[in-house]
Coordinates of C-alpha atoms in Angstrom, one line a residue:
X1 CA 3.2 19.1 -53.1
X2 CA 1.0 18.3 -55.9
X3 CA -2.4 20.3 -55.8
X4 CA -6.1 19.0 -56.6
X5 CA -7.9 19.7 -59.3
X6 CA -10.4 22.8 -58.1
X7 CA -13.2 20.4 -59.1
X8 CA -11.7 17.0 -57.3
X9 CA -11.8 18.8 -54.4
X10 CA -15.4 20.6 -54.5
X11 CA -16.7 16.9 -55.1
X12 CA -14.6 15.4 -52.3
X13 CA -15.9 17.7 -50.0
X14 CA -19.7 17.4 -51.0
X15 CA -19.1 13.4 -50.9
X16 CA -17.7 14.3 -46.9
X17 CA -21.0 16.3 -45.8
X18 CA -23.3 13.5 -48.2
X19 CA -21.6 10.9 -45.6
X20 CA -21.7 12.4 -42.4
X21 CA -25.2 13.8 -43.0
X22 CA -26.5 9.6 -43.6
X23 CA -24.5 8.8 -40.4
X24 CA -26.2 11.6 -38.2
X25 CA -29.2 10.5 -39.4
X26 CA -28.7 6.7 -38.9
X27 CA -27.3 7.6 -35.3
X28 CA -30.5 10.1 -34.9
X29 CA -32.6 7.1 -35.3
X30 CA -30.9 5.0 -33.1
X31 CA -32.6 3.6 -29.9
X32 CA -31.4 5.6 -27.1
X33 CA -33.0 3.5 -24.4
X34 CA -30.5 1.0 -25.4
X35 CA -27.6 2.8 -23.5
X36 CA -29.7 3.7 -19.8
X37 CA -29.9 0.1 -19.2
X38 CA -32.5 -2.7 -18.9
X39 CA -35.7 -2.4 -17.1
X40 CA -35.4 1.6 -17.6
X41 CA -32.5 1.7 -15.2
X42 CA -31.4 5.3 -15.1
X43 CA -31.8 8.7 -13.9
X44 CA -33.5 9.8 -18.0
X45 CA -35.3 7.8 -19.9
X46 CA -35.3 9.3 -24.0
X47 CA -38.7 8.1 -26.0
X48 CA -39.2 9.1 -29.9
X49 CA -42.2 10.8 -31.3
X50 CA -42.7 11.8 -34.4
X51 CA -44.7 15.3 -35.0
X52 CA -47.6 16.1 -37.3
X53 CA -45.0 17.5 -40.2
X54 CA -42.9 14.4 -39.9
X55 CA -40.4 15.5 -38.0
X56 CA -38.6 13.6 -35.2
X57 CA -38.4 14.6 -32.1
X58 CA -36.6 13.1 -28.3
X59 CA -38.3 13.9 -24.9
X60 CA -36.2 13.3 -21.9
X61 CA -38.3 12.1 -19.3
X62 CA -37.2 11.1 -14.9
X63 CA -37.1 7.5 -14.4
X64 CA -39.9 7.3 -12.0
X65 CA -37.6 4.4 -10.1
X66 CA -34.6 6.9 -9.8
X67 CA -33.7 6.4 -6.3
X68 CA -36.0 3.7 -5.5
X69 CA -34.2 0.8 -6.9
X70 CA -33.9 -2.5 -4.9
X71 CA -32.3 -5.5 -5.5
X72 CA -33.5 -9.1 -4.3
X73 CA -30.2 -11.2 -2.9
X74 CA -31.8 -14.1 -4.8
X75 CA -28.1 -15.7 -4.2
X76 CA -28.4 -16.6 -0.4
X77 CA -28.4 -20.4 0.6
X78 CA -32.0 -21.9 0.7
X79 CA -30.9 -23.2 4.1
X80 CA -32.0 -19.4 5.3
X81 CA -35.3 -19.1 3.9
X82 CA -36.7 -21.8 1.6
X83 CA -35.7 -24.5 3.5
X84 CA -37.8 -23.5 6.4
X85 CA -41.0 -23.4 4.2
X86 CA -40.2 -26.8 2.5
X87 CA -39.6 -28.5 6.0
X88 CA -42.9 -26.4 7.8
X89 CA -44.1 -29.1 9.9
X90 CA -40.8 -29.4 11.8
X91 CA -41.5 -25.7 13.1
X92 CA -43.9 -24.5 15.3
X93 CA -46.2 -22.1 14.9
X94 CA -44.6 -20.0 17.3
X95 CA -47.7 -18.4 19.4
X96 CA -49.8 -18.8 22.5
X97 CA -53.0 -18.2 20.8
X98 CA -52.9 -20.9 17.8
X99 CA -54.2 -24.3 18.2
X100 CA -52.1 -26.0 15.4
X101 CA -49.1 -26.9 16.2
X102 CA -47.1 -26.8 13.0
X103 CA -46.5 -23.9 10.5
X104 CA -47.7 -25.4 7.4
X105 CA -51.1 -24.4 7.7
X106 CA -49.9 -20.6 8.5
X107 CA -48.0 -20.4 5.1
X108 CA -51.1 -21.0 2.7
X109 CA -51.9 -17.6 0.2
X110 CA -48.3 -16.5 0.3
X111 CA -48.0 -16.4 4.5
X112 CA -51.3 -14.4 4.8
X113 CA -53.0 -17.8 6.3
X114 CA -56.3 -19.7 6.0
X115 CA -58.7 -17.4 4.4
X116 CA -62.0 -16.4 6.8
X117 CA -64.9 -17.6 5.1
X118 CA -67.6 -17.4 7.8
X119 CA -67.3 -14.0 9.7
X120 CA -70.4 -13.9 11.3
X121 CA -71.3 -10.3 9.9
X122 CA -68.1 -8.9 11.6
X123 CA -66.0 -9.1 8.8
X124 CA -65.9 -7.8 5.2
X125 CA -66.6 -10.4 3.0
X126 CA -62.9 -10.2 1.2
X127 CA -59.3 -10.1 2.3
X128 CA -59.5 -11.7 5.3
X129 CA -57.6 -14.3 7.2
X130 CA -55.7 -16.2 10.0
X131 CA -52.1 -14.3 9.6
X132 CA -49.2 -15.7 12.4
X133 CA -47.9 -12.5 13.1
X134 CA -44.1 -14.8 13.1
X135 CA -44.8 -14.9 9.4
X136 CA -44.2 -11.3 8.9
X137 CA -40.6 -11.9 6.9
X138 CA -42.7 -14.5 4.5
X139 CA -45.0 -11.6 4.1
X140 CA -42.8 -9.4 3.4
X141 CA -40.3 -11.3 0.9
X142 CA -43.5 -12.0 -1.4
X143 CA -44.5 -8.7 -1.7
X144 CA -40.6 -7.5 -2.1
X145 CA -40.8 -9.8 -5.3
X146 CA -43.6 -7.6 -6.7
X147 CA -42.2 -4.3 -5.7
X148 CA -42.1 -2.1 -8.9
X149 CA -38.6 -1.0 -8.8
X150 CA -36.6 -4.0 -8.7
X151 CA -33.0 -4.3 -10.6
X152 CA -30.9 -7.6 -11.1
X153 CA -28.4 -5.2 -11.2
X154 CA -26.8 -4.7 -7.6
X155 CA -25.0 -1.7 -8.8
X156 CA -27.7 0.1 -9.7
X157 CA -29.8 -0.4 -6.6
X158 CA -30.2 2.1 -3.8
X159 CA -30.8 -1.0 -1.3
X160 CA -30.1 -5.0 -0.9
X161 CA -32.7 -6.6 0.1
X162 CA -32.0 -9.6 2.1
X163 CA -34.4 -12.7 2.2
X164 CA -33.5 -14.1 5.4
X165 CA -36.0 -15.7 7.5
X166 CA -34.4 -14.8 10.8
X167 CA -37.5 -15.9 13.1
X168 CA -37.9 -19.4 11.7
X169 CA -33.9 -19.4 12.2
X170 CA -33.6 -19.0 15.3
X171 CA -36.8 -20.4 16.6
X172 CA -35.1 -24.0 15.5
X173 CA -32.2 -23.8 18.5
X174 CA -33.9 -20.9 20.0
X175 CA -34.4 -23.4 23.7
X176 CA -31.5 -24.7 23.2
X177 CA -28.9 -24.6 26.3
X178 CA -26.1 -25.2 23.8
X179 CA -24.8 -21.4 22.5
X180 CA -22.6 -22.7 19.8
X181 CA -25.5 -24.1 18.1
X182 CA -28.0 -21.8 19.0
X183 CA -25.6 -19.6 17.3
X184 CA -24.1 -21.5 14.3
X185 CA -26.9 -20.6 11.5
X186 CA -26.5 -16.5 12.3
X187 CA -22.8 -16.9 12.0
X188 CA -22.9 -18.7 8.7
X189 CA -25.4 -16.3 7.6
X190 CA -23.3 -13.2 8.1
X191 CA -19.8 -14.6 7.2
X192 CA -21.6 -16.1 3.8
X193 CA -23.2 -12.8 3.6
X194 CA -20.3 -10.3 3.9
X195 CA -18.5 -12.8 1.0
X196 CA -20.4 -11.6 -1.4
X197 CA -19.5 -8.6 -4.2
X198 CA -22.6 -6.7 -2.9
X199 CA -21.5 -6.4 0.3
X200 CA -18.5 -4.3 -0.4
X201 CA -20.7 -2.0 -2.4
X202 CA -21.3 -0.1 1.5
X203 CA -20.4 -2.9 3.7
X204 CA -23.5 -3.6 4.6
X205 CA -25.2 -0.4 5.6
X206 CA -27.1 -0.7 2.2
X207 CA -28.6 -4.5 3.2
X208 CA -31.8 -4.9 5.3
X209 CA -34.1 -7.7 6.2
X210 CA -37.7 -8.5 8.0
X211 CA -38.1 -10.5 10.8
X212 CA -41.6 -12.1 12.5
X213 CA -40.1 -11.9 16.0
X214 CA -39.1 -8.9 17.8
X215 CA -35.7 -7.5 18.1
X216 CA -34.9 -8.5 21.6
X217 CA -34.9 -12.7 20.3
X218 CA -31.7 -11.5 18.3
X219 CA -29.5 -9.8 21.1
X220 CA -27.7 -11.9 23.6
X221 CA -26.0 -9.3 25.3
X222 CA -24.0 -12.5 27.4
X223 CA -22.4 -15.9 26.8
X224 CA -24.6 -17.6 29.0
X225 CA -26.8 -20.8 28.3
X226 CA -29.7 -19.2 30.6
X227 CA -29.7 -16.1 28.7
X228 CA -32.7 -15.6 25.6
X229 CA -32.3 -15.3 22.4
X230 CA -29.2 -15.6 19.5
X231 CA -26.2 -13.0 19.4
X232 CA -27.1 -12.5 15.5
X233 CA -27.7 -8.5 16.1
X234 CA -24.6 -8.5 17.6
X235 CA -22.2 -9.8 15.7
X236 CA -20.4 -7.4 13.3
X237 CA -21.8 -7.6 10.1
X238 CA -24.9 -8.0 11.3
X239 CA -24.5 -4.6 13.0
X240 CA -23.6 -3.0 9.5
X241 CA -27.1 -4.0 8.6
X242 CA -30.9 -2.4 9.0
X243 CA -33.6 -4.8 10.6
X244 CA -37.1 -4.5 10.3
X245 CA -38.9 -6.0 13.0
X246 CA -42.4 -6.0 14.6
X247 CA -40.6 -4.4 18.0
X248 CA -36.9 -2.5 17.9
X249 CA -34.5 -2.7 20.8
X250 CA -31.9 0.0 22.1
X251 CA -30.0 -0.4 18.5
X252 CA -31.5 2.3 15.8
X253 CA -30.9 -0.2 13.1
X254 CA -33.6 -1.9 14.6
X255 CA -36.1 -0.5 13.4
X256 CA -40.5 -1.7 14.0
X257 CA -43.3 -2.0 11.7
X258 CA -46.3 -3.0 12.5
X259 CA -47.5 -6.5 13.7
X260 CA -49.6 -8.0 10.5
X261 CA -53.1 -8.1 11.2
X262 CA -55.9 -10.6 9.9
X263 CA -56.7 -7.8 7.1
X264 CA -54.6 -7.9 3.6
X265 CA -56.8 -5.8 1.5
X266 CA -56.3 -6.5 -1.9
X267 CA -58.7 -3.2 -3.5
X268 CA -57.8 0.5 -2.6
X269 CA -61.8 0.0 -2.4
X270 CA -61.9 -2.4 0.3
X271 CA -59.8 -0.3 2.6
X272 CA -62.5 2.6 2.2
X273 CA -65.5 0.3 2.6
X274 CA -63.8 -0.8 5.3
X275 CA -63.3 2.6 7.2
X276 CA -66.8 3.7 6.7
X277 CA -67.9 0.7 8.1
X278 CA -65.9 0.8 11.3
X279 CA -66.9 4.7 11.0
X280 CA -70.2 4.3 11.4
X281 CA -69.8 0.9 13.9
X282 CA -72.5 1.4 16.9
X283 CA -70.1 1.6 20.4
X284 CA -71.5 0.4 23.2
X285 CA -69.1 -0.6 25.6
X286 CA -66.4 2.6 26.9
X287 CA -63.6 0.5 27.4
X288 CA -62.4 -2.9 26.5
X289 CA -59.2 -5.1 27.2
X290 CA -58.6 -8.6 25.4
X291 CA -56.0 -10.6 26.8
X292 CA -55.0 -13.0 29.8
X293 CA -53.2 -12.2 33.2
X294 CA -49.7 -12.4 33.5
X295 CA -49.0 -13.6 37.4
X296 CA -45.6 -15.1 36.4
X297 CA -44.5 -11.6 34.8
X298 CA -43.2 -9.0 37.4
X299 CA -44.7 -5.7 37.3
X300 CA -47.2 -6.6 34.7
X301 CA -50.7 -4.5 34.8
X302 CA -52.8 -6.8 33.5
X303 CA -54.3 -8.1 37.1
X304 CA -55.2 -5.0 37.4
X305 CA -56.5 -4.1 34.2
X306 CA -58.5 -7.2 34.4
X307 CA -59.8 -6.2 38.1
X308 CA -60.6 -2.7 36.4
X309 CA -62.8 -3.8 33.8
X310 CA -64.5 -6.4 35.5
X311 CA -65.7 -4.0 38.3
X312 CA -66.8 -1.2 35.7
X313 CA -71.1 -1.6 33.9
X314 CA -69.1 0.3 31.2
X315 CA -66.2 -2.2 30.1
X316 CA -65.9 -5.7 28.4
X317 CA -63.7 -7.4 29.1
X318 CA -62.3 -10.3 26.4
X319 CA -59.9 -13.8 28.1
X320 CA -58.1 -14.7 25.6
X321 CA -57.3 -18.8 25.3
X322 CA -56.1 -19.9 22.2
X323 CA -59.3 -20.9 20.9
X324 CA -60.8 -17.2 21.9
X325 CA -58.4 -14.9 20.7
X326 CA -57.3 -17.2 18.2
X327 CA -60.6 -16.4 16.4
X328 CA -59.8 -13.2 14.5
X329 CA -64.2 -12.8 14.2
X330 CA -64.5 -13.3 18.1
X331 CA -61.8 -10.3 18.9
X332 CA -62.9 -7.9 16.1
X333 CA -66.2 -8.3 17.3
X334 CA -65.3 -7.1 20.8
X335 CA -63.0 -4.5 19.3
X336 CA -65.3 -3.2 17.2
X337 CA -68.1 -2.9 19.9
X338 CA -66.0 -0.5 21.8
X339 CA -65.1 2.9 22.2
X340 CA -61.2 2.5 23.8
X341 CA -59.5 -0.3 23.8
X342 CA -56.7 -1.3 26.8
X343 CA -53.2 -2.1 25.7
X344 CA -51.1 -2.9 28.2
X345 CA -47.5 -4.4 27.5
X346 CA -47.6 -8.1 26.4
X347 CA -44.8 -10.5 26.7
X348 CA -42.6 -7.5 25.6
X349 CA -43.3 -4.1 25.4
X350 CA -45.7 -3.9 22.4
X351 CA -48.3 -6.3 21.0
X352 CA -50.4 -7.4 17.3
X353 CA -53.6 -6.2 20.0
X354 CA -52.9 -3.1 18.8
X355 CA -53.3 -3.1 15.7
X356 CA -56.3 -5.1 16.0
X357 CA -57.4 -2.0 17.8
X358 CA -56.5 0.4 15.0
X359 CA -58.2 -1.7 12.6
X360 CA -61.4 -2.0 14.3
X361 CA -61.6 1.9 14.6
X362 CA -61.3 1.7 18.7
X363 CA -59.1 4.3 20.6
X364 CA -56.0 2.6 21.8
X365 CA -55.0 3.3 25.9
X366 CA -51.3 3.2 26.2
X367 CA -49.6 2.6 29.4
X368 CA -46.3 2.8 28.7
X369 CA -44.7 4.6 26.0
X370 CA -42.4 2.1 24.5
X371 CA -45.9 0.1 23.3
X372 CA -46.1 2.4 20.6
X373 CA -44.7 5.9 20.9
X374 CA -41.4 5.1 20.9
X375 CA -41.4 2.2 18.3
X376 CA -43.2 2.8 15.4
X377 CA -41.7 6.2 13.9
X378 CA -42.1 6.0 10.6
X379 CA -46.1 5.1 10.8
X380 CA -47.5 7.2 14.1
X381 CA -48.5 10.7 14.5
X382 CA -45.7 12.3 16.5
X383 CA -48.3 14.2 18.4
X384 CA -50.3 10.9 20.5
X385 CA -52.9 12.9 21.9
X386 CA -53.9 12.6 18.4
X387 CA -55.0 9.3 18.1
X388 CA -54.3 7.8 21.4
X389 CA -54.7 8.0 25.6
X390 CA -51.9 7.9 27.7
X391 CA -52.1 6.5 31.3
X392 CA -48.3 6.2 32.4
X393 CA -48.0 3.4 34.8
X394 CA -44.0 3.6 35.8
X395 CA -45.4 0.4 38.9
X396 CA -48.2 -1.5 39.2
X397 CA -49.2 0.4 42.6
X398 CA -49.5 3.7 40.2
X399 CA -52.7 2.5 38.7
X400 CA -55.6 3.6 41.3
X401 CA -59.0 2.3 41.3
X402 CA -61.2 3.3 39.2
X403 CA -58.9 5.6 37.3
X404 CA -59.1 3.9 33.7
X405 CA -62.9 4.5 34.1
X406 CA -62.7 8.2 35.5
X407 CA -59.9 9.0 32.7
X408 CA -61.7 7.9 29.7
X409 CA -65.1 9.7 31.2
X410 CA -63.3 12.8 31.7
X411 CA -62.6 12.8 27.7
X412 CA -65.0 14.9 25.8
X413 CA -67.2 13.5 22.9
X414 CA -65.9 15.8 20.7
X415 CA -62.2 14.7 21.3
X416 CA -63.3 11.0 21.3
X417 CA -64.5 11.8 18.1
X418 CA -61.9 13.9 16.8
X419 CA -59.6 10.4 17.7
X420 CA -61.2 8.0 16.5
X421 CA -61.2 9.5 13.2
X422 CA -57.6 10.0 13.0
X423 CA -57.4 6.3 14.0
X424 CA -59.5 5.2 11.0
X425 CA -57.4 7.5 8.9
X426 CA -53.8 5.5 9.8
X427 CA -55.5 2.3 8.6
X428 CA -54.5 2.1 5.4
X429 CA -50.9 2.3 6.4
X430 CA -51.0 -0.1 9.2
X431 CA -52.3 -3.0 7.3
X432 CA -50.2 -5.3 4.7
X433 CA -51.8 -5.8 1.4
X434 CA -52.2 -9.0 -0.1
X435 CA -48.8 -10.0 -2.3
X436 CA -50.9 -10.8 -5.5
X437 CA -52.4 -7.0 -5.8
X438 CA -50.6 -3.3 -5.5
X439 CA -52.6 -0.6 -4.0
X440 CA -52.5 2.9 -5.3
X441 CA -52.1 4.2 -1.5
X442 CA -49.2 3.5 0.8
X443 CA -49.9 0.3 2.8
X444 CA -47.3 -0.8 5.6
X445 CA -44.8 -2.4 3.3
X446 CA -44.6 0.8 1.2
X447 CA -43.9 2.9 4.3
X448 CA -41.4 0.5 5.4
X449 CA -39.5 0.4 2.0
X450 CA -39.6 4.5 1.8
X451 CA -37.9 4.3 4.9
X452 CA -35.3 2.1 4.8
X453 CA -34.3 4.3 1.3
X454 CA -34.6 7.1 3.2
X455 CA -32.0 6.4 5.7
X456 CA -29.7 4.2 3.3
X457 CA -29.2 7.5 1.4
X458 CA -28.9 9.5 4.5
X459 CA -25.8 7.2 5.0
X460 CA -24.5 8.2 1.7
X461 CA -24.5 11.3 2.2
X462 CA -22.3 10.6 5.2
X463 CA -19.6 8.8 3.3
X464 CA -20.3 11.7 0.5
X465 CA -19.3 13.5 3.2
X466 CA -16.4 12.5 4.5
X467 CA -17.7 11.4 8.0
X468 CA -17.4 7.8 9.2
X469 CA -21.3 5.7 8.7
X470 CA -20.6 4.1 11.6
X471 CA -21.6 6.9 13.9
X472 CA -25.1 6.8 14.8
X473 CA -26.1 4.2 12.3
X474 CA -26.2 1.1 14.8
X475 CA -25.6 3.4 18.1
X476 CA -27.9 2.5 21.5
X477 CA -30.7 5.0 22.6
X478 CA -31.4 4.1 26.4
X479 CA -34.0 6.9 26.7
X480 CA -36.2 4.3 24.4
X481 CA -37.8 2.1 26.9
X482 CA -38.2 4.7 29.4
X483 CA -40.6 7.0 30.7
X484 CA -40.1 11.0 30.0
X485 CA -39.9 13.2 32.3
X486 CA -42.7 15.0 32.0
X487 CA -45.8 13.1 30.1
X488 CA -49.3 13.9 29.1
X489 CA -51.9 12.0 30.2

C-alpha cells in the first residue's frame, strides 16, 4: 500500500478538525426550538443567551403547558353546535323564570346574556348580566378557545375537548313521544365521533364535553316513549367519555360544576371588591328562601319551607314568577339582605339558587345532601360544617315546626361568622369569568379543566399499568343520592 507523504497527512488532518469545528459551530447556532414543536409543544423548551464575554450559552427551561395541553375537536359537524346558535329563535330558552321565549337574546356577549345596566345599587357596576344557566356549554366552549394551553396537534394533547352542545341537542326532540328521533342526533354524534383518528388515541376516555342541562336529561335508563330524557349517556361511546354538567347522576363520568351565575367578572379586582362588599353587607333578615311551591312534586319541602318562613318576624321570604326571580337585582337583593339562605331541592336535586347564595355572601341551608355535598367535588370544602347548615329532611313529615328558626338561632355568632367568611372565600371559584379576559386566580372553568386533566392522566396510569380503564371510570355510585347513615346537623 502506498504511504502519504508525513506532511499530506498532517494537513489532511488539520483540514478534518478546521471542518468539523465550522460544522459544530453552525449546528451550535442552530435554533433548537425548531425541533420541540410549534406553539412550545414539549416537555423543554432551550432559549439562547449570550454572556457578558461573548460567549453562548443554552438554558433548558419546563414548558409551563407540559401536561396541560388540550385540543379543540374543531372538526365536528356544525349540525352539533353552531347550527343551534345560527337557528336560536327555533329554540327555547329553556327555563321557568325567563320571559323571552327564544334563545337569541340569551346568546349576546359570548352566552353570558344581556348586560345589567341599571342595578339599583345592588350590583357592582361591571360584569354583570342575564346568564341562562342552559347556556353553560356556550360558556364554556368560548372560554375553551382562549384557554392558554391549546395544541392543533391531537397527539400532543393530554385531553380532547369536545364542542358539543348537548342541551340545545336534545332540547329540539326532547318532548317528543317518538324515541328514534329523540334519539337520532346523539347517535350520529357518537358513531361520527368514535370515526375519527383521535378517538383511537384512548377510545374516548381522553374526550370530555359541557352540558347546560343536568345529567339525568341524558339517561334513559328504558325504551319507553313516557320515559325523560335521550339515551346519549348510555350509549357506548358516550360511556367512554367524561361529562361536565351543572348536576352528575349515579355515573362518575358525570361529573358537576357549578350552575353559571349573573356574575362573569372580568378583573381579579372585581372579584375582591366584590367580596368586601358582600363582606361588609348589613343582614337583617336570619333566614331567607326564594322560590315557588311545588304541589305537583311528591315529597317536595318547599310547602313547608314556605309555611316556615312566612310564620317566622325573622325570615323573608322571596315567590319567584318569572318576572321576579327572573330579575337577577330583585334576588341578589334579598340574598344579600340575609344571613342563611334556604335551599331546598328544585326540580332535581340541586339548583343555580345556590350559587346565587354563595355569591351574595349568605349561608346556604342544605336539606339533602345530594344538593351540594355530594355533587360538586372538585369545588366544596369536604368538611360542610365549614361553609354550610345541614337540616336532613329524609320526608316531608321530618321537618317540625319551627325547627329552621330554632336551628339557625341555636348557631353562634362566632360560627356564623366564621361561615360566612369561608363562603366569600369560595367565590372566586364558583363564578365563570367573562371569555374576553383571563383571571390570574382559578375561576370555575379553571377548576373544571384541572380536573378533567387530573383524572384523564389517572386513566393513564391505568393503561400504564396494565389494568383495564374501564373499571371505575364510568361505574354507578348508588350511595350518591342518598342520605348517610349518620349525618351532622
Amino acid at each position: 500500500m502506498e504511504k502519504l507523504p508525513a506532511g499530506k497527512c498532517s494537513q489532511e488532518l488539520w483540514f478534518g478538525i478546521l471542518i468539523s469545528f465550522a460544522m459544530c459551530f453552525v449546528f451550535l447556532c442552530f435554533d433548537f426550538s425548531t425541533f420541540w414543536g410549534v406553539n412550545n409543544e414539549a416537555n423543554l423548551l432551550v432559549t439562547k443567551t449570550v454572556d457578558a464575554i461573548g460567549i453562548l450559552n443554552f438554558n433548558q427551561t419546563r414548558d409551563s403547558c407540559s401536561d396541560r395541553y388540550i385540543y379543540i375537536h374543531e372538526g365536528l359537524p356544525s349540525r352539533f353546535n353552531y347550527d343551534f346558535l345560527n337557528n336560536c329563535e327555533s329554540l327555547s330558552a329553556g327555563t321557568s323564570i325567563s320571559n323571552i321565549p327564544c334563545m337569541c337574546p340569551h346568546l349576546v356577549n359570548l352566552g353570558l346574556g344581556p348586560e345589567i345596566n341599571s342595578s339599583e345599587g345592588v350590583l357592582s357596576n361591571k360584569s354583570w348580566f342575564k346568564t341562562n344557566p342552559y347556556l353553560l356549554e356556550v360558556i364554556f366552549h368560548n372560554r375553551m378557545k382562549n384557554y392558554e394551553c391549546l395544541t392543533k396537534n391531537f397527539t400532543l394533547a393530554s385531553a380532547i375537548y369536545v364542542p358539543f352542545y348537548p342541551s340545545m341537542d336534545v332540547g329540539v326532540h326532547l318532548w317528543d313521544s317518538n324515541l328514534t328521533i329523540r334519539d337520532s342526533s346523539a347517535k350520529h354524534f357518537a358513531k361520527w365521533l368514535s370515526g375519527q383518528p383521535e378517538w383511537s388515541k384512548m377510545w374516548g376516555r381522553d374526550h370530555f364535553f359541557a352540558s347546560g342541562r343536568i345529567a339525568w336529561d341524558f339517561r334513559r335508563e328504558r325504551d319507553d316513549s313516557s320515559a325523560w330524557g335521550s339515551k346519549l349517556r348510555f350509549l357506548p361511546e358516550s360511556m367512554n367519555m367524561t361529562m361536565l354538567t351543572l348536576e352528575g347522576s349515579r355515573w362518575k363520568n358525570d361529573i358537576a360544576i357549578p350552575y353559571p351565575t349573573n356574575f362573569h367578572p372580568a378583573k381579579d379586582s372585581e372579584v375582591v371588591q366584590w367580596q368586601n362588599r358582600v363582606r361588609e353587607q348589613e343582614r337583617p333578615y336570619l333566614f331567607t328562601f326564594a322560590g315557588a311551591p311545588r304541589p305537583n312534586q311528591n315529597g317536595s319541602i318547599r310547602g313547608k319551607l314556605i309555611d316556615h318562613c312566612q310564620a317566622s318576624t325573622k325570615c323573608k321570604f322571596l315567590h319567584c314568577t318569572e318576572k321576579i326571580c327572573g330579575n337577577p337585582v330583585t334576588v341578589m337583593r334579598v340574598f344579600q339582605s340575609s344571613v342563611y339562605c334556604l335551599q331546598p331541592e328544585g326540580d332535581s336535586y340541586t339548583r343555580r339558587s345556590a350559587f346565587d347564595a354563595f355569591l351574595a355572601g349568605c349561608i346556604p341551608v342544605f336539606f339533602h345532601p345530594a344538593t351540594a355535598y355530594t355533587q360538586y367535588l372538585w369545588y366544596l370544602p369536604k368538611d360542610h360544617t365549614k361553609y354550610s347548615v345541614f337540616i336532613p329532611v329524609r320526608d316531608v313529615k321530618d321537618l317540625k315546626e319551627g325547627q329552621i328558626e330554632n336551628v339557625l338561632l341555636g348557631i353562634s355568632k362566632d360560627q356564623e361568622v366564621a361561615m360566612r367568611e369561608e363562603v366569600i372565600k369560595l367565590i372566586p371559584k364558583l363564578v365563570y369569568a367573562d371569555p374576553r379576559s383571563r383571571l390570574e386566580t382559578q375561576d370555575a372553568f379553571d377548576i373544571a379543566v384541572q380536573g378533567i386533566l387530573e383524572r384523564i392522566e389517572n386513566v393513564r396510569t391505568v393503561i400504564r399499568e396494565g389494568r383495564d380503564p374501564s373499571v371505575g371510570f364510568a361505574d354507578e355510585d348508588n350511595g350518591k343520592f342518598k342520605f348517610p347513615e349518620t349525618v351532622d346537623s
